[in-house]
PDB file of C-alpha atoms in Angstrom:
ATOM      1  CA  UNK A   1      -3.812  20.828 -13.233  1.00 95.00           C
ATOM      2  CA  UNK A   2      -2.772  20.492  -9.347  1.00 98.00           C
ATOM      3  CA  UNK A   3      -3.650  16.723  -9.330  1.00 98.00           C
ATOM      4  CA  UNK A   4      -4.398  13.266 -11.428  1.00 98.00           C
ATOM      5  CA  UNK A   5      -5.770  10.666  -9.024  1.00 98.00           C
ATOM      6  CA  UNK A   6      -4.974   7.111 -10.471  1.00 98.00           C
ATOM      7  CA  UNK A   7      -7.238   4.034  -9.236  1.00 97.00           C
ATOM      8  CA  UNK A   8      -6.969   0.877 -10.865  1.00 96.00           C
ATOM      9  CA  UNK A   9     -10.098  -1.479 -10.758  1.00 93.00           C
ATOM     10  CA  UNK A  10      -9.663  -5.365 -11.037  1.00 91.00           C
ATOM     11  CA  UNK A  11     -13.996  -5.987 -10.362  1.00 87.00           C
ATOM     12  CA  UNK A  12     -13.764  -3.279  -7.794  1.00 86.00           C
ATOM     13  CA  UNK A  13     -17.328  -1.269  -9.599  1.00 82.00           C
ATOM     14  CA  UNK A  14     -19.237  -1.053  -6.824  1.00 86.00           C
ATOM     15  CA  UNK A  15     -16.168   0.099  -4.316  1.00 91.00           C
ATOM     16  CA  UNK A  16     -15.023   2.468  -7.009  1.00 91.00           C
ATOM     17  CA  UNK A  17     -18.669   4.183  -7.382  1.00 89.00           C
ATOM     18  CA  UNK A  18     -18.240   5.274  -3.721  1.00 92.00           C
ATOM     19  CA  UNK A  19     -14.950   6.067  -4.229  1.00 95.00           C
ATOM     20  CA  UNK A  20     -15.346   8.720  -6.483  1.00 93.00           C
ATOM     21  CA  UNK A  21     -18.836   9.676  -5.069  1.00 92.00           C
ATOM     22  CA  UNK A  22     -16.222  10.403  -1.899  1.00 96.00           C
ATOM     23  CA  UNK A  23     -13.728  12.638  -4.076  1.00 96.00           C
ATOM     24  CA  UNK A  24     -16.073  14.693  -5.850  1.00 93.00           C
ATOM     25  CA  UNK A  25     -18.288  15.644  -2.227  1.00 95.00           C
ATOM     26  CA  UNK A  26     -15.536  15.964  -0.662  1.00 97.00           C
ATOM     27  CA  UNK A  27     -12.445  17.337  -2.797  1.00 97.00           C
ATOM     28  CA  UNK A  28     -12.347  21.598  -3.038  1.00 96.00           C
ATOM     29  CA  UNK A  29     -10.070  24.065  -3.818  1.00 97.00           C
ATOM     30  CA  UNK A  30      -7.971  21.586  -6.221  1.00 97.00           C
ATOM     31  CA  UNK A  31      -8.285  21.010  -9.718  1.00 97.00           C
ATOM     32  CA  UNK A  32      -7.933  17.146 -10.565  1.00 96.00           C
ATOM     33  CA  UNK A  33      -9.015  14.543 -13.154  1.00 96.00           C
ATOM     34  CA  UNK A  34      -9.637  10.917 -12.032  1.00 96.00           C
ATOM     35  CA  UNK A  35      -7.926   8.138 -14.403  1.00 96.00           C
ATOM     36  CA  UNK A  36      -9.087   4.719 -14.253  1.00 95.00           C
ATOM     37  CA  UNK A  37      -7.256   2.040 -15.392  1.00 96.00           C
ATOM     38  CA  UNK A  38      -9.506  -1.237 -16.085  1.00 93.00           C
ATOM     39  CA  UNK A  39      -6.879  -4.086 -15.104  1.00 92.00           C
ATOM     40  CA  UNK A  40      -8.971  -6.455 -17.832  1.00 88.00           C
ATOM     41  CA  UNK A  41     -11.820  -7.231 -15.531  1.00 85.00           C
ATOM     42  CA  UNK A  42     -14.595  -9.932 -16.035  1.00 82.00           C
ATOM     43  CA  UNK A  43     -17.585  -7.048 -15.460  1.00 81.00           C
ATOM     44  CA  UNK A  44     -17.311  -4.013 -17.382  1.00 77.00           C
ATOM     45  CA  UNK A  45     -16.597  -1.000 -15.453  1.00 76.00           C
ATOM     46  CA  UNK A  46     -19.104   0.999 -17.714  1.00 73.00           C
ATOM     47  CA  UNK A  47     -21.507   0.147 -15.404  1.00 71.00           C
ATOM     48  CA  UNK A  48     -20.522   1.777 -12.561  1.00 75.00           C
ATOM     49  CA  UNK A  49     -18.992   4.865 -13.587  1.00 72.00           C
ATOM     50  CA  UNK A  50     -19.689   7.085 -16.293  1.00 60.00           C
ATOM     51  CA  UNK A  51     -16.543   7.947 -18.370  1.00 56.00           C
ATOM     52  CA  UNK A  52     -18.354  10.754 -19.940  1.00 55.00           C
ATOM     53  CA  UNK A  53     -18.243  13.172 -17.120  1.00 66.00           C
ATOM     54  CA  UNK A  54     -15.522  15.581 -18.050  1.00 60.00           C
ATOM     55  CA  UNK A  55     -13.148  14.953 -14.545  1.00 84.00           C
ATOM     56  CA  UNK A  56     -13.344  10.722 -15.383  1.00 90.00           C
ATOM     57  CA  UNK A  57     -11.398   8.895 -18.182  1.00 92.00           C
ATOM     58  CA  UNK A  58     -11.331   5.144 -18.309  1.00 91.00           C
ATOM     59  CA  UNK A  59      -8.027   3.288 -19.836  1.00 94.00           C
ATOM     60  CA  UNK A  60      -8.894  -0.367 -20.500  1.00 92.00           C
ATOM     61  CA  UNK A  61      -5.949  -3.238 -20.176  1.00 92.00           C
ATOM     62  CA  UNK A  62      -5.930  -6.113 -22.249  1.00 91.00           C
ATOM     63  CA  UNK A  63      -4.287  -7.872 -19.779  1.00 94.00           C
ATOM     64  CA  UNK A  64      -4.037  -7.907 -16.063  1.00 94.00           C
ATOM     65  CA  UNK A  65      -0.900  -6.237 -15.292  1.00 95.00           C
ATOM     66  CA  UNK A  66      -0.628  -5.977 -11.507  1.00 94.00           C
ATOM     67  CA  UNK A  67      -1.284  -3.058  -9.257  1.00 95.00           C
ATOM     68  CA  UNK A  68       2.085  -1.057 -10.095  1.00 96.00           C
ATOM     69  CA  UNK A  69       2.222  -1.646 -13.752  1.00 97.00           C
ATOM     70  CA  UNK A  70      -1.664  -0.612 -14.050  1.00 97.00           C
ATOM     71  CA  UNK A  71      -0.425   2.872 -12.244  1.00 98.00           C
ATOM     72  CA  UNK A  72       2.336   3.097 -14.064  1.00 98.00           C
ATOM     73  CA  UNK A  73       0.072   3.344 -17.148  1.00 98.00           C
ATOM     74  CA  UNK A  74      -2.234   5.440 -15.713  1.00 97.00           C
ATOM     75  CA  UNK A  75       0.730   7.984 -14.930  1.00 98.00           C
ATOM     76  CA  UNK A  76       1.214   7.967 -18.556  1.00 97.00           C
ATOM     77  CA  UNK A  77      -2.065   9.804 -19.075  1.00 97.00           C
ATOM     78  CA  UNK A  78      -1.641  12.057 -15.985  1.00 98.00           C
ATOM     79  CA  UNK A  79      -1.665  16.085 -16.336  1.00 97.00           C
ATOM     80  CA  UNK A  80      -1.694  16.877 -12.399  1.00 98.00           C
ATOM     81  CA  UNK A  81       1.401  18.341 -10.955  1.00 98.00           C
ATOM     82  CA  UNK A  82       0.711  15.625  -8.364  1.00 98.00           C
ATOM     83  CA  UNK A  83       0.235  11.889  -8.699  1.00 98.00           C
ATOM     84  CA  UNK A  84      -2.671  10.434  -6.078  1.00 98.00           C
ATOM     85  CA  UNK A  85      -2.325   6.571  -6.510  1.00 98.00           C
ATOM     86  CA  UNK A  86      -5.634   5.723  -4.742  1.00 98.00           C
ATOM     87  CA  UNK A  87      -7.195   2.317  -4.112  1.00 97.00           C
ATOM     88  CA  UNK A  88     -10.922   1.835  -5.234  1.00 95.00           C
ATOM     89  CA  UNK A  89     -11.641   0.711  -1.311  1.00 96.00           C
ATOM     90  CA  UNK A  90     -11.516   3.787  -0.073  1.00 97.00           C
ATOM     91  CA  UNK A  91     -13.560   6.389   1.337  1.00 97.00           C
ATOM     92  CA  UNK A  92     -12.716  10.069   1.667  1.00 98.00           C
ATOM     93  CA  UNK A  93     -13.026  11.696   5.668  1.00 98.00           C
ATOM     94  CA  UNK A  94     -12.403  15.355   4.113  1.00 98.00           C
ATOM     95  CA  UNK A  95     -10.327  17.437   1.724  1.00 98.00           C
ATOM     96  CA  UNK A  96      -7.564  15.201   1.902  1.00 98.00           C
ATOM     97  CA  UNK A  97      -6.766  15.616  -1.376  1.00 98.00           C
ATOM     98  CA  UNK A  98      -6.308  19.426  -1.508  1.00 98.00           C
ATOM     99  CA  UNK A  99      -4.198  18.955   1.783  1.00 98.00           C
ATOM    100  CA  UNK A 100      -1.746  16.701   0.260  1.00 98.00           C
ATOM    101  CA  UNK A 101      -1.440  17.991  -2.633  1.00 98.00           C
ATOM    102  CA  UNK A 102      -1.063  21.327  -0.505  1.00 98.00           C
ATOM    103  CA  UNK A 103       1.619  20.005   1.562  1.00 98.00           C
ATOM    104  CA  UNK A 104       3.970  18.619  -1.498  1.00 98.00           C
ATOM    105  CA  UNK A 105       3.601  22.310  -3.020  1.00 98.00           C
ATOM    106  CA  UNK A 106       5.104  23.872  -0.107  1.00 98.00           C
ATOM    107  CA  UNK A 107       7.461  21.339   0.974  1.00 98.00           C
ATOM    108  CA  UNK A 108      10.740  20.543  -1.437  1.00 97.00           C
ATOM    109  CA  UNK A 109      12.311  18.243  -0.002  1.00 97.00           C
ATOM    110  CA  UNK A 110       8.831  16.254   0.139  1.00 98.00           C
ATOM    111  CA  UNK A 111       8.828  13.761  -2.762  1.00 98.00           C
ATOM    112  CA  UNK A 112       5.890  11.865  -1.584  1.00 98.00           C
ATOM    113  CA  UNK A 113       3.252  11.951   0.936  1.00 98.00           C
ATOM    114  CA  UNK A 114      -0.285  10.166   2.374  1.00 98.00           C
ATOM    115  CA  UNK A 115      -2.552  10.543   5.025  1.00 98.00           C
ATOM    116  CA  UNK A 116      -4.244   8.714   7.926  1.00 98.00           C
ATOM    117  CA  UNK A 117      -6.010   5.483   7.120  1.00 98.00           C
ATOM    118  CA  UNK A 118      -9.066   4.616   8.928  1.00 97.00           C
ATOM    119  CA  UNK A 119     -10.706   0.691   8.749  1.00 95.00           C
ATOM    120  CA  UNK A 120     -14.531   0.623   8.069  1.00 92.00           C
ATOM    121  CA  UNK A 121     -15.232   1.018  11.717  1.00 93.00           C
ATOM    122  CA  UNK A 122     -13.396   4.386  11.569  1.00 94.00           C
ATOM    123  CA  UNK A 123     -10.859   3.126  13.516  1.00 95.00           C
ATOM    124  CA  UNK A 124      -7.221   3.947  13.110  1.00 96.00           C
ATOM    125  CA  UNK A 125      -5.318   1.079  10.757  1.00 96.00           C
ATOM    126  CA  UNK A 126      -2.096   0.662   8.923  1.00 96.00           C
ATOM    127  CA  UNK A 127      -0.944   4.106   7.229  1.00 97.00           C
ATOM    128  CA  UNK A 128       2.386   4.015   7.149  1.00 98.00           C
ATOM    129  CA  UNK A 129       5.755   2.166   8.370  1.00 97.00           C
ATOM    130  CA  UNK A 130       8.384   4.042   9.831  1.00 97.00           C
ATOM    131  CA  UNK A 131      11.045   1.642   8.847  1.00 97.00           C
ATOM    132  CA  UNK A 132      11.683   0.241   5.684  1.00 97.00           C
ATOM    133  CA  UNK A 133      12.454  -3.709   4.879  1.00 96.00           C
ATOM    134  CA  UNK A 134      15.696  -4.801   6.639  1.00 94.00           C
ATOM    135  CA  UNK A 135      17.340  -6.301   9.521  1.00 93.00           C
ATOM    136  CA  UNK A 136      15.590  -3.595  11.607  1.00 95.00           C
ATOM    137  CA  UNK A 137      12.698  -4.584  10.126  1.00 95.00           C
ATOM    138  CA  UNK A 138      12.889  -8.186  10.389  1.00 93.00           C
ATOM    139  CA  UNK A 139      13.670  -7.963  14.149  1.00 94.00           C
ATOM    140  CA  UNK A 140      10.306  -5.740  14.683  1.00 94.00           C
ATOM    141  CA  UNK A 141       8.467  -8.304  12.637  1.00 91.00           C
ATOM    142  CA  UNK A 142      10.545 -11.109  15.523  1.00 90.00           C
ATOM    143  CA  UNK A 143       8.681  -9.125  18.541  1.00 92.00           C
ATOM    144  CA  UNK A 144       5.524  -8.437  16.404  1.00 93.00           C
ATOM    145  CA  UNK A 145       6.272  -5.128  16.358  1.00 94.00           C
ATOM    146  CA  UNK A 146       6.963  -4.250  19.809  1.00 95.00           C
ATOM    147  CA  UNK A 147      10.394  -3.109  18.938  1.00 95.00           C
ATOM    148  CA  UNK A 148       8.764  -0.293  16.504  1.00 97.00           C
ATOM    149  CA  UNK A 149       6.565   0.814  19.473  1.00 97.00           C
ATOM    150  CA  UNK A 150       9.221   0.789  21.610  1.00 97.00           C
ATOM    151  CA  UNK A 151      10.888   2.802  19.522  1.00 97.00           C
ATOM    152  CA  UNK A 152       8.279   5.255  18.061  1.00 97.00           C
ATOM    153  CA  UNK A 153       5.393   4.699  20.169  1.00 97.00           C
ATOM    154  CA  UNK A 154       1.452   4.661  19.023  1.00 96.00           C
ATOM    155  CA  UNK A 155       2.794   6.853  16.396  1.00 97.00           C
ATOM    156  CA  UNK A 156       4.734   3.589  14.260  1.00 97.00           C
ATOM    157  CA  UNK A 157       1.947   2.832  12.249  1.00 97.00           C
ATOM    158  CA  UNK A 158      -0.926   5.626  12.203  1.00 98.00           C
ATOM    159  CA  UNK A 159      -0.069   8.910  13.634  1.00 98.00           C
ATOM    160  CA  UNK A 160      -2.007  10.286  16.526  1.00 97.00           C
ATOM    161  CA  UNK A 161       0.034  13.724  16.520  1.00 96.00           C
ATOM    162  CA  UNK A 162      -1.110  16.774  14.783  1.00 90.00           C
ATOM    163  CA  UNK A 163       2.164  17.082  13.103  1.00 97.00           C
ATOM    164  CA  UNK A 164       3.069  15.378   9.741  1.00 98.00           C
ATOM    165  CA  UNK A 165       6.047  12.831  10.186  1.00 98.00           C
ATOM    166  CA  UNK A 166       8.706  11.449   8.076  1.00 98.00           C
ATOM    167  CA  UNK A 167       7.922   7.464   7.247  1.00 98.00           C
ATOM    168  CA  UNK A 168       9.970   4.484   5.912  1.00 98.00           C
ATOM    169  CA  UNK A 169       6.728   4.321   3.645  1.00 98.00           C
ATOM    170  CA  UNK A 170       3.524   5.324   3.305  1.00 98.00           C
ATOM    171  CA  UNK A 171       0.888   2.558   2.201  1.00 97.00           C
ATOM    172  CA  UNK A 172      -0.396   2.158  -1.651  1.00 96.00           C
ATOM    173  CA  UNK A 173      -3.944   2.994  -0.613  1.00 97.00           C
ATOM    174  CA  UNK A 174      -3.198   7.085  -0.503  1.00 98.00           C
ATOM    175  CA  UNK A 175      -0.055   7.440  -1.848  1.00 98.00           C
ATOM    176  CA  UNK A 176       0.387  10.771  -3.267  1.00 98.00           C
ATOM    177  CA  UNK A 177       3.829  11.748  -5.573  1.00 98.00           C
ATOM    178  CA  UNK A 178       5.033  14.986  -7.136  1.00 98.00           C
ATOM    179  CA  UNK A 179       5.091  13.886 -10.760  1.00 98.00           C
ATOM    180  CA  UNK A 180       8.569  15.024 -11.315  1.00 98.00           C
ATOM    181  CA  UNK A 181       9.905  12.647  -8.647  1.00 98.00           C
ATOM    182  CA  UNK A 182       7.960  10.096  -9.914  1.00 98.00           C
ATOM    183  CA  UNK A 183       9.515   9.993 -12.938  1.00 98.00           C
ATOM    184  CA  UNK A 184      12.893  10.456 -11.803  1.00 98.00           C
ATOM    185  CA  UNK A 185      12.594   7.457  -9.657  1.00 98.00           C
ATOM    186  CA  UNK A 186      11.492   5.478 -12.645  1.00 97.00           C
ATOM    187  CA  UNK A 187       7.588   4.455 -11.693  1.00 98.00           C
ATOM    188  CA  UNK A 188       6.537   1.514  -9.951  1.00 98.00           C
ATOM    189  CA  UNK A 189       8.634  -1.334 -10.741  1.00 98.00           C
ATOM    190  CA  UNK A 190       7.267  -4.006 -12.674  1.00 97.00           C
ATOM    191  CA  UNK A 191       8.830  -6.346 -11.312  1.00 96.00           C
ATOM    192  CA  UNK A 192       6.151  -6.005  -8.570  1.00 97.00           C
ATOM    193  CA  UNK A 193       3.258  -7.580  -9.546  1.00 95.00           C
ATOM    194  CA  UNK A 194       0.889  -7.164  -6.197  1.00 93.00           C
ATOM    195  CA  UNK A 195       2.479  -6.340  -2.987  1.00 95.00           C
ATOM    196  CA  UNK A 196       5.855  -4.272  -2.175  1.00 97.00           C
ATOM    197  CA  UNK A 197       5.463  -1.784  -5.080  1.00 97.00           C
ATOM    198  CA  UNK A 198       5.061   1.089  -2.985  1.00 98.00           C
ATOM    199  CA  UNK A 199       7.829   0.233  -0.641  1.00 98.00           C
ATOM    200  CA  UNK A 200      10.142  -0.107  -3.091  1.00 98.00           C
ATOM    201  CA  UNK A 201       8.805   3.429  -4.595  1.00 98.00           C
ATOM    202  CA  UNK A 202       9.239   5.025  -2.217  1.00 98.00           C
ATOM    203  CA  UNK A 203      12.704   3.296  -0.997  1.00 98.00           C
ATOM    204  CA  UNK A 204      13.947   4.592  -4.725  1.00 98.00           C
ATOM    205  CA  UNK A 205      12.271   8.336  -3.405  1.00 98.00           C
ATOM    206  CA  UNK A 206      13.994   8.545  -0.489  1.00 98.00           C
ATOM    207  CA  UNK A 207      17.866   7.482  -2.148  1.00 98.00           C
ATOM    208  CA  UNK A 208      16.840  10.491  -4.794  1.00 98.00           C
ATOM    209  CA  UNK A 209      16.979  12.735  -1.514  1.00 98.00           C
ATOM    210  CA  UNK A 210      13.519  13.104  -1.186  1.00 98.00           C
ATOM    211  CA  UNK A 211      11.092  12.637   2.337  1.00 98.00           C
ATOM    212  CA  UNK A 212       7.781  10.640   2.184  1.00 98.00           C
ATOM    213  CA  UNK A 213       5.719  12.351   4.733  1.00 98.00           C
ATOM    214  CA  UNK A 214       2.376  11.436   6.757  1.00 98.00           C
ATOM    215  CA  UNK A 215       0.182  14.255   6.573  1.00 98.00           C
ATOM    216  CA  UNK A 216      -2.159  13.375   9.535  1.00 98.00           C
ATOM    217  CA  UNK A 217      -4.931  15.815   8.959  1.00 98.00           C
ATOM    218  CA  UNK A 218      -5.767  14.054   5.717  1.00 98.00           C
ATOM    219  CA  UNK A 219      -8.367  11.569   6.708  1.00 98.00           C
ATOM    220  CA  UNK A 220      -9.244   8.580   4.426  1.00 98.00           C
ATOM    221  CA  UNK A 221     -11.317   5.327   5.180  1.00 98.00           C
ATOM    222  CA  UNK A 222      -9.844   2.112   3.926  1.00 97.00           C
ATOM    223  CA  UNK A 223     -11.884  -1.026   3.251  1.00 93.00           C
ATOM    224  CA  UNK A 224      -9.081  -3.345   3.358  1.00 77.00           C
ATOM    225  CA  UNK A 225      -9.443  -6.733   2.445  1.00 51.00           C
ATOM    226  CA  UNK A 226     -12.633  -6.460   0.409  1.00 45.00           C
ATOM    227  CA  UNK A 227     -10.700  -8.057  -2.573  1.00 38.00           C
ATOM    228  CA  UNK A 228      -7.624  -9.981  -0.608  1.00 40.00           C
ATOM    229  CA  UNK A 229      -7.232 -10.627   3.174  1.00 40.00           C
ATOM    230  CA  UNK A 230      -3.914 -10.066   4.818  1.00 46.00           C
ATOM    231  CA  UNK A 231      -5.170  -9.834   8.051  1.00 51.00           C
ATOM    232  CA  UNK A 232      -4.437 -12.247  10.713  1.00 52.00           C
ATOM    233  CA  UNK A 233      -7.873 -11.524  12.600  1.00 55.00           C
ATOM    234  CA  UNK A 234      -9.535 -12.811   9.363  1.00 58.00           C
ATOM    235  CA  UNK A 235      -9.333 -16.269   7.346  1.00 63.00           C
ATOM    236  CA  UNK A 236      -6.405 -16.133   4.875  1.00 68.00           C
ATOM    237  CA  UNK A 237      -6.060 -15.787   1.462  1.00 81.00           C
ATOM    238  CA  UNK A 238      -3.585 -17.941  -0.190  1.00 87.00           C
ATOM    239  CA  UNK A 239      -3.891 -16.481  -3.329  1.00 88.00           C
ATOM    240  CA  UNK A 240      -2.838 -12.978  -1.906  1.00 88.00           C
ATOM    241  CA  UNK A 241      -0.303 -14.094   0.711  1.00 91.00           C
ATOM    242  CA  UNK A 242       1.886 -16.457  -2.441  1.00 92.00           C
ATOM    243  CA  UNK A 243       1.575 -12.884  -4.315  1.00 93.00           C
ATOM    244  CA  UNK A 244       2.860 -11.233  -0.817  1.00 93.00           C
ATOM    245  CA  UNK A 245       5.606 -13.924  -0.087  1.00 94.00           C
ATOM    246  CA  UNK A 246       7.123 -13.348  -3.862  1.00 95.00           C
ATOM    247  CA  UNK A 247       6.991  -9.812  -4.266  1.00 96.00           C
ATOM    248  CA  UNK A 248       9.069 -10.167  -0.432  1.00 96.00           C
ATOM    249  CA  UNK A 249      11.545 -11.762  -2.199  1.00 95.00           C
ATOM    250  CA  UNK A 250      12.020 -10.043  -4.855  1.00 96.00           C
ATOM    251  CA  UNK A 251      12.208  -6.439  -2.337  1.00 97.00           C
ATOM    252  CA  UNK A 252      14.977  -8.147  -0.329  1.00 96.00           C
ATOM    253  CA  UNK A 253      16.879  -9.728  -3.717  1.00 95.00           C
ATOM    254  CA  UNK A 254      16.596  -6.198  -5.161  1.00 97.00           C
ATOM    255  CA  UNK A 255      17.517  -3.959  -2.478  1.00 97.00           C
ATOM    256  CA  UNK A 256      18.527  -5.182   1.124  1.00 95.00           C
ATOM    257  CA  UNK A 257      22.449  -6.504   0.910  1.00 94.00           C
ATOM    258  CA  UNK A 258      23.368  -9.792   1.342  1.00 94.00           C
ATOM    259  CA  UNK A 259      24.335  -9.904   5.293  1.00 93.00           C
ATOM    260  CA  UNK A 260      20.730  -8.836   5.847  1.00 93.00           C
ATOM    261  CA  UNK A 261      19.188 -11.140   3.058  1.00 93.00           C
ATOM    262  CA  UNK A 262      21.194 -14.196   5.259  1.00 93.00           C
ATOM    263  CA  UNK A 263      19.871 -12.851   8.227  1.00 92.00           C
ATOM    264  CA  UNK A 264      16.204 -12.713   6.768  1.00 93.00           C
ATOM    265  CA  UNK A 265      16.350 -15.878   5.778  1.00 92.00           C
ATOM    266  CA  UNK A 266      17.022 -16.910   9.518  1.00 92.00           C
ATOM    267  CA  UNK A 267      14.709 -14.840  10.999  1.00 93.00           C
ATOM    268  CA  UNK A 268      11.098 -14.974   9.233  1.00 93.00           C
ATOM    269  CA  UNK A 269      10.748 -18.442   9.149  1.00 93.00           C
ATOM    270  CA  UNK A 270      11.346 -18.835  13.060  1.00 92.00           C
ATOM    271  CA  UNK A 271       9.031 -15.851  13.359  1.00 94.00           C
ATOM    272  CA  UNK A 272       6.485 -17.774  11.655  1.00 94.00           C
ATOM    273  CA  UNK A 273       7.076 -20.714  13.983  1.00 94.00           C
ATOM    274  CA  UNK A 274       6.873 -18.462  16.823  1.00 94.00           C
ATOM    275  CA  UNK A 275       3.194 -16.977  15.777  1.00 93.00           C
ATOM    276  CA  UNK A 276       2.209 -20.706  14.924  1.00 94.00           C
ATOM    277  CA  UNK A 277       2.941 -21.255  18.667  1.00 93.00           C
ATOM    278  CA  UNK A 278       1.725 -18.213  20.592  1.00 91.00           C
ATOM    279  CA  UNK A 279      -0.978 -18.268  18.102  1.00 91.00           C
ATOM    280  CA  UNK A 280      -2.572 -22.159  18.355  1.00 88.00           C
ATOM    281  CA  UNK A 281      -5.743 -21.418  20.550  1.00 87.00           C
ATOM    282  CA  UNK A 282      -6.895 -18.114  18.155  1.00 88.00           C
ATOM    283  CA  UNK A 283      -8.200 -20.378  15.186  1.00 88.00           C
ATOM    284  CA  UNK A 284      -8.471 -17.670  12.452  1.00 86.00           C
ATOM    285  CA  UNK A 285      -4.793 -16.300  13.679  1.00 88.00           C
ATOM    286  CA  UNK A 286      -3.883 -20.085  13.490  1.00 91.00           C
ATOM    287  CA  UNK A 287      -4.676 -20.300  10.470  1.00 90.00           C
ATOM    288  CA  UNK A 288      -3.600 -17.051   8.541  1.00 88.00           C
ATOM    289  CA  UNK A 289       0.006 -17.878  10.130  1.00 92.00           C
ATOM    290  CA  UNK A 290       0.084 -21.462   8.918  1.00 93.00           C
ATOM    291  CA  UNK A 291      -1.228 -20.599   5.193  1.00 92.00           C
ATOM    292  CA  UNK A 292       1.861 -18.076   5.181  1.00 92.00           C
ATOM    293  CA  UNK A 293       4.635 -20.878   6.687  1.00 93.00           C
ATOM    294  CA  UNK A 294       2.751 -23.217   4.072  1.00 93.00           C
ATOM    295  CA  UNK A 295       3.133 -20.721   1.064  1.00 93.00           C
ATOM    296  CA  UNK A 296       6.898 -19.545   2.071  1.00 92.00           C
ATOM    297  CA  UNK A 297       7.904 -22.944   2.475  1.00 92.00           C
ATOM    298  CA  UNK A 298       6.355 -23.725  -1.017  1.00 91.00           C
ATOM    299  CA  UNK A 299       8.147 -20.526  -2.741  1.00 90.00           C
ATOM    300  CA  UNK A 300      11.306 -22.002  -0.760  1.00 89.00           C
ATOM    301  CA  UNK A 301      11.354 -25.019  -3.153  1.00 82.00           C
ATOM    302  CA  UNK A 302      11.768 -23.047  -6.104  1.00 76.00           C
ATOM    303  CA  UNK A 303      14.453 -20.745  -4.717  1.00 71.00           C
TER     304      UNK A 303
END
């Protein structure tokens, strides 16, 4: 089997029903299975998909266990060559799935790879970052981002080129893995409840030697914030932004060396304090950045 897309529903039904509505229209050429894995939800996904169609199986948790660990089980059941980790607010644009799996099959030194994200306007959003977490990083997040436009142009966050493009990471929604490399880089670590898992997955891909690669001609609509809001245009969730701030801390404690964990710790609070600032007249912007100082300043206590 060329590919075993994983989605893992926490009361997502009614997003998931379009969701796989989306693959099987649009998905040829490519044989794959779909693999839910119920993340013990209050309504019963039975409802909105039926597991009896040959392409579908269901896996029920009996316990919540967090976007990476829920994939991680899902993987377990996986016969595809290729691994599509895909989030149930999405909406396939075309055959991305055939062109992704397609590009890992002719590229070896490709360990992992996703396409271009669109919002629910069909407007380009958040795909990828072309840096990973780090000093670099933290002085990007400083200038709110200027310094990775300066340095990469429109192209540092969706890419507008028709050529695919090497990434610090490529975003959870559409994250597609060769199942091999998967493995080898051990899964999604659990220590990742919500947030972070795929950066640190595909951090662990790249020290194997492997690429993770935007593939821009694979076209996918992405209905973020539908379950959490992480937007700063939007009211904030302080549910999603404590699981945000912790799984942060536990990417930098894990993998970014102590110089740069100092320097962190310097920088993201006055960035906060900056936004707070800047941001005082934009209410909802106001507010998103004040929940965050609130909830890091919180998490701070128990450090």
């Amino acid at each position: 089997m060329d590919v075993s897309i994983i989605i893992v529903n926490y009361n997502t039904g009614e997003l998931i029903k379009d969701c796989i509505q989306s693959i099987q229209e649009k998905t040829k050429e490519v044989s794959y299975e779909i693999i839910i894995v119920d993340n013990h939800s209050k309504e019963s996904i039975d409802q909105f998909v039926f597991s009896g169609q040959a392409d579908i199986r269901i896996i029920k948790s009996e316990e919540n266990l967090g976007f990476g660990r829920a994939n991680n089980l899902g993987a377990k059941y996986a016969a595809g060559r290729n691994l599509f980790f895909l989030n149930p607010d999405t909406i396939l644009k075309n055959n991305a799935i055939k062109l992704l799996s397609n590009y890992l099959d002719q590229h070896q030194e490709a360990g992992a790879c996703g396409g271009n994200l669109f919002d629910w306007k069909e407007q380009p959003t958040l795909s990828y970052r072309r840096i990973l977490p780090g000093t670099l990083w933290d002085l990007s997040e400083l200038t709110f981002h200027r310094l990775e436009m300066l340095l990469f142009g429109n192209n540092w966050q969706f890419n507008h080129s028709q050529h695919p493009i090497a990434v610090g990471y490529s975003s959870g929604a559409d994250l597609m893995v060769k199942k091999k490399v998967f493995q080898e880089a051990g899964g999604f670590d659990p220590l990742f409840f919500m947030y972070y898992e795929e950066t640190d997955l595909c951090l662990q891909i790249k020290r194997l030697g492997h690429h993770v690669i935007n593939v821009p001609q694979a076209q996918i609509i992405h209905l973020e914030g539908k379950s959490f809001v992480t937007d700063p245009n939007k009211k904030a969730n302080p549910i999603s932004l404590r699981y945000s701030e912790q799984s942060r801390r536990k990417y930098y404690k894990k993998n970014v060396g102590t110089f740069c964990r100092f320097l962190n710790y310097l920088l993201y609070p006055a960035f906060l304090h900056l936004a707070i600032k800047l941001f005082n007249k934009n209410e909802k912007a106001l507010d998103f950045y004040q929940t965050i100082l609130t909830v890091y300043q919180a998490e701070e206590k128990h450090r």
